[in-house]
Coordinates of C-alpha atoms in Angstrom, one line a residue:
M1 CA 2.9 -5.6 -21.0
S2 CA 3.8 -8.8 -19.2
V3 CA 6.4 -11.6 -19.1
C4 CA 5.4 -15.2 -18.7
A5 CA 7.4 -18.2 -17.5
R6 CA 6.3 -21.8 -18.2
I7 CA 7.8 -24.6 -16.2
N8 CA 7.2 -28.1 -17.6
Q9 CA 6.5 -30.7 -14.9
R10 CA 5.8 -33.7 -17.1
S11 CA 7.3 -36.8 -15.6
L12 CA 6.7 -40.5 -15.8
F13 CA 7.6 -41.2 -12.2
K14 CA 6.6 -38.1 -10.2
E15 CA 3.2 -36.6 -9.4
R16 CA 2.6 -33.2 -10.7
L17 CA 2.6 -30.3 -8.2
G18 CA -0.8 -28.8 -7.4
L19 CA -1.4 -25.1 -6.9
H20 CA -1.4 -25.4 -3.1
E21 CA 1.8 -27.4 -3.1
I22 CA 3.5 -24.7 -5.2
I23 CA 2.3 -22.0 -2.9
E24 CA 3.7 -23.9 0.1
I25 CA 7.1 -24.2 -1.7
L26 CA 7.1 -20.4 -2.4
N27 CA 6.0 -19.4 1.1
L28 CA 4.6 -16.1 0.0
P29 CA 1.3 -14.4 0.7
Y30 CA -1.4 -15.2 -1.8
G31 CA -5.0 -14.5 -2.8
S32 CA -7.1 -14.0 -5.9
Y33 CA -8.9 -11.2 -7.7
D34 CA -12.6 -10.6 -7.3
G35 CA -14.6 -9.4 -10.3
D36 CA -13.3 -5.9 -9.8
Y37 CA -9.6 -6.8 -9.6
R38 CA -9.5 -6.3 -5.9
L39 CA -7.4 -8.7 -3.8
Q40 CA -9.4 -11.2 -1.8
E41 CA -8.8 -14.4 0.1
Y42 CA -8.0 -17.3 -2.3
D43 CA -11.3 -18.6 -3.5
G44 CA -10.2 -21.9 -5.1
A45 CA -9.9 -20.4 -8.6
E46 CA -7.6 -21.8 -11.2
N47 CA -5.4 -18.7 -10.8
A48 CA -3.8 -17.4 -7.7
L49 CA -2.0 -14.1 -7.1
I50 CA 1.2 -14.3 -5.1
Y51 CA 3.0 -11.3 -3.8
E52 CA 5.9 -10.2 -1.6
K53 CA 5.9 -10.1 2.1
N54 CA 5.6 -6.6 3.6
Q55 CA 5.6 -5.0 0.1
F56 CA 2.5 -4.3 -2.1
S57 CA 3.5 -4.1 -5.8
R58 CA 1.6 -5.6 -8.7
G59 CA 1.5 -9.3 -7.9
I60 CA 2.6 -12.4 -9.7
E61 CA -0.1 -14.6 -11.4
L62 CA 0.3 -18.3 -10.7
S63 CA -1.7 -20.9 -12.6
L64 CA -1.6 -24.5 -14.0
E65 CA -2.1 -25.4 -17.6
K66 CA -2.0 -29.1 -18.4
D67 CA 1.6 -30.2 -17.6
E68 CA 2.9 -26.7 -17.1
I69 CA 3.2 -24.2 -14.2
L70 CA 2.7 -20.6 -15.4
L71 CA 3.9 -17.5 -13.7
A72 CA 3.1 -14.1 -15.2
L73 CA 4.5 -10.7 -14.2
N74 CA 3.0 -7.4 -15.3
L75 CA 5.5 -4.7 -16.3
P76 CA 6.3 -2.0 -15.3
T77 CA 6.9 -3.3 -11.8
T78 CA 9.5 -3.0 -9.0
L79 CA 13.0 -4.4 -8.8
S80 CA 12.1 -6.4 -5.7
E81 CA 9.0 -8.0 -7.4
I82 CA 11.1 -8.8 -10.5
R83 CA 13.5 -10.6 -8.2
C84 CA 10.6 -12.3 -6.4
F85 CA 9.4 -13.6 -9.8
Y86 CA 12.7 -15.2 -10.7
D87 CA 13.3 -16.5 -7.2
S88 CA 9.9 -18.2 -7.4
I89 CA 10.8 -19.8 -10.7
E90 CA 14.1 -21.0 -9.3
K91 CA 12.4 -22.6 -6.2
I92 CA 9.9 -24.4 -8.4
C93 CA 12.5 -25.6 -10.8
Q94 CA 14.7 -26.8 -8.0
K95 CA 11.8 -28.8 -6.6
L96 CA 11.2 -30.4 -10.0
K97 CA 15.0 -30.8 -10.6
K98 CA 14.8 -28.6 -13.7
R99 CA 17.6 -26.4 -15.0
S100 CA 15.6 -24.6 -17.6
Y101 CA 12.1 -23.2 -18.4
L102 CA 10.4 -21.1 -21.1
K103 CA 10.3 -17.3 -20.8
D104 CA 8.0 -15.8 -23.4
G105 CA 8.4 -18.9 -25.5
E106 CA 12.2 -18.9 -25.3
K107 CA 14.2 -21.6 -23.5
V108 CA 16.3 -20.1 -20.7
L109 CA 18.5 -21.5 -18.0
L110 CA 18.2 -20.9 -14.3
K111 CA 21.8 -19.6 -14.2
E112 CA 20.7 -16.7 -16.5
K113 CA 18.6 -15.2 -13.7
E114 CA 20.6 -12.0 -13.3
R115 CA 20.6 -11.3 -17.0
L116 CA 16.9 -11.7 -17.2
I117 CA 16.3 -9.5 -14.2
K118 CA 18.4 -6.7 -15.9
C119 CA 16.2 -7.1 -19.0
D120 CA 13.0 -6.8 -17.1
V121 CA 14.3 -3.8 -15.1
A122 CA 15.2 -2.1 -18.4
A123 CA 11.7 -3.0 -19.8
S124 CA 10.0 -1.6 -16.7
I125 CA 11.9 1.7 -16.9
G126 CA 11.1 1.9 -20.6
A127 CA 7.4 1.3 -19.9
L128 CA 7.4 4.1 -17.3
R129 CA 9.2 6.4 -19.8
D130 CA 6.5 5.5 -22.4
I131 CA 3.7 6.2 -20.0
E132 CA 5.2 9.6 -19.1
G133 CA 5.6 10.5 -22.7
K134 CA 1.9 9.8 -23.5
L135 CA 0.7 11.7 -20.4
V136 CA 2.9 14.8 -21.1
S137 CA 1.8 14.8 -24.8
G138 CA -1.8 14.6 -23.7
E139 CA -2.4 11.4 -25.7
Y140 CA -3.8 9.9 -22.4
A141 CA -5.4 11.6 -19.5
Y142 CA -4.2 8.8 -17.2
F143 CA -3.3 5.1 -17.2
E144 CA -5.0 2.4 -15.2
I145 CA -2.7 -0.4 -13.9
F146 CA -3.5 -3.4 -11.7
G147 CA -1.9 -3.3 -8.3
V148 CA -1.8 -6.4 -6.2
C149 CA -4.6 -5.0 -4.0
H150 CA -6.7 -3.1 -6.6
P151 CA -6.4 -0.9 -9.7
I152 CA -4.4 2.3 -9.6
S153 CA -4.7 5.4 -11.9
I154 CA -1.5 7.1 -12.9
G155 CA -1.5 10.7 -14.1
L156 CA 1.0 13.5 -14.3
Q157 CA 1.2 13.9 -10.6
E158 CA 1.9 10.2 -10.1
I159 CA 4.4 10.0 -12.9
N160 CA 6.3 12.9 -11.5
E161 CA 6.5 11.1 -8.1
I162 CA 7.7 8.0 -9.8
S163 CA 10.2 9.8 -12.0
Q164 CA 11.2 6.8 -14.1
N165 CA 12.8 5.3 -11.0
L166 CA 11.9 1.8 -9.8
D167 CA 12.6 2.6 -6.2
C168 CA 10.2 5.5 -6.3
F169 CA 7.7 3.3 -8.1
A170 CA 8.0 0.7 -5.3
Q171 CA 7.3 3.4 -2.7
F172 CA 4.4 4.8 -4.7
L173 CA 2.7 1.4 -5.1
D174 CA 3.2 0.4 -1.5
R175 CA 2.1 3.7 -0.1
L176 CA -1.3 3.7 -1.9
Q177 CA -2.0 0.1 -1.2
S178 CA -1.1 0.3 2.5
I179 CA -3.8 2.8 3.2
D180 CA -6.6 1.3 5.3
A181 CA -9.5 2.1 3.1
Y182 CA -12.4 0.3 1.3
Y183 CA -11.8 0.5 -2.5
A184 CA -15.3 1.1 -3.9
T185 CA -16.4 -0.5 -7.2
P186 CA -19.7 -0.2 -9.0
R187 CA -22.6 -2.5 -9.4
I188 CA -24.9 -2.2 -12.5
Y189 CA -28.7 -2.5 -12.1
K190 CA -31.6 -2.2 -14.4
I191 CA -34.2 0.0 -13.0
E192 CA -37.4 0.1 -15.1
D193 CA -36.0 0.6 -18.7
R194 CA -32.6 2.1 -17.9
L195 CA -29.2 0.9 -16.6
V196 CA -27.7 2.7 -13.6
G197 CA -24.4 2.4 -11.9
I198 CA -24.3 2.4 -8.1
Y199 CA -21.4 2.8 -5.6
V200 CA -22.0 1.9 -2.0
V201 CA -20.3 4.0 0.8
G202 CA -21.1 3.4 4.4
P203 CA -20.8 5.8 7.4
D204 CA -17.5 6.2 9.1
I205 CA -15.7 4.0 6.6
Q206 CA -12.7 5.5 4.8
S207 CA -13.3 4.8 1.2
V208 CA -11.5 5.2 -2.1
V209 CA -14.0 6.5 -4.7
P210 CA -13.6 7.6 -8.3
I211 CA -13.9 11.2 -9.4
K212 CA -15.4 10.0 -12.7
P213 CA -17.3 6.7 -12.2
S214 CA -16.8 4.0 -14.8
V215 CA -17.1 0.2 -15.3
M216 CA -13.9 -1.8 -15.8
S217 CA -15.3 -4.3 -18.3
A218 CA -15.1 -5.3 -21.9
L219 CA -18.9 -5.0 -22.1
R220 CA -20.1 -1.7 -23.4
W221 CA -22.6 -0.8 -20.7
Q222 CA -24.8 2.2 -21.6
I223 CA -25.0 3.7 -18.1
E224 CA -27.6 6.4 -18.0
E225 CA -27.0 7.7 -14.4
W226 CA -24.6 7.1 -11.5
Y227 CA -25.5 7.0 -7.8
I228 CA -24.0 6.7 -4.4
L229 CA -26.0 4.4 -2.1
F230 CA -25.5 4.9 1.7
D231 CA -28.0 2.3 2.8
E232 CA -31.2 0.7 1.7
E233 CA -33.1 3.9 1.9
R234 CA -30.6 6.8 1.3
A235 CA -29.0 7.6 -2.1
I236 CA -27.9 10.6 -4.1
K237 CA -26.7 11.2 -7.6
Y238 CA -23.0 10.6 -8.0
C239 CA -22.4 14.0 -9.5
D240 CA -24.0 15.6 -6.4
F241 CA -21.9 13.4 -4.1
I242 CA -18.5 14.4 -5.7
E243 CA -19.5 18.1 -5.9
H244 CA -20.8 18.5 -2.4
V245 CA -19.0 16.1 -0.1
K246 CA -17.0 18.4 2.1
E247 CA -13.8 16.6 2.8
K248 CA -12.0 14.8 0.0
K249 CA -8.4 13.8 0.1
Y250 CA -6.4 13.1 -3.1
Y251 CA -5.7 9.4 -3.7
D252 CA -4.7 9.2 -7.3
V253 CA -5.5 11.1 -10.5
N254 CA -9.0 9.6 -10.7
H255 CA -9.8 8.7 -7.0
V256 CA -10.3 10.5 -3.7
L257 CA -10.5 9.4 -0.1
V258 CA -13.7 10.1 1.8
A259 CA -14.9 9.2 5.2
L260 CA -18.5 10.4 5.9
S261 CA -20.1 10.6 9.3
N262 CA -23.8 9.7 9.6
S263 CA -24.6 13.3 10.1
E264 CA -22.8 14.2 6.8
I265 CA -24.8 11.5 5.0
E266 CA -28.0 12.9 6.5
S267 CA -27.1 16.4 5.3
L268 CA -26.3 15.2 1.8
T269 CA -29.5 13.1 1.4
A270 CA -31.6 15.9 2.9
N271 CA -30.4 18.2 0.1
Y272 CA -29.9 15.8 -2.8
D273 CA -32.0 12.8 -2.1
A274 CA -32.6 10.5 -5.1
K275 CA -35.1 7.6 -4.9
L276 CA -33.8 4.5 -6.6
F277 CA -36.1 1.7 -5.8

């Protein structure tokens, strides 16, 4: 669920704003997603991801389409990010001397900002309520949402912490994304006649790894086996890794935090070594 704002910058006499000019006007941190929806330095792509200073939420997508500036906000999100979204629209419109823009295809005025914020707050609370209902009923085991830094899984423990409260949701999102850890994602390789999924975890690096590995892709990969690769020579099956790694800290419903020493890696590979290449 998302809301989209379109600001027309067509003019006979003025040059259109470029992405970097807009980012300068907004004066917000920015980056872009890598192929695994992790925040990285802006790579010159057509889309940028802007976000609040000192607060990790879900991020606001910024892009250009012909004569229009597009801003998209994923819901549910936090009150402060909703305000950041409309403040950003206001700054751009003021620069372009515009008093209106399109929100989800409907023309709205800048002076309607507070009404629109209330609508998106209500929609966010409603979305959290809907997620909670589907989790409690067992319809879903967990939900995956995009945070500004990386994807986050929400299960019953997380939804109880959030409690349909946007302040609690803000604290939850910022807490998880402020942890100094490497968010591990898989790579798919064809080895002989089979596809295998591989996560890489190095020694003495706090890492977020999934309990159940998967690929976040529209492609229907038929992965026959999953592995953890520690370096070019040491690897074990993923099931052995999750079952036998000694210290795992809860991160979210489908992820744990691990930080393996080199001696722990040696012990795991001595007992569960798997030759990949």
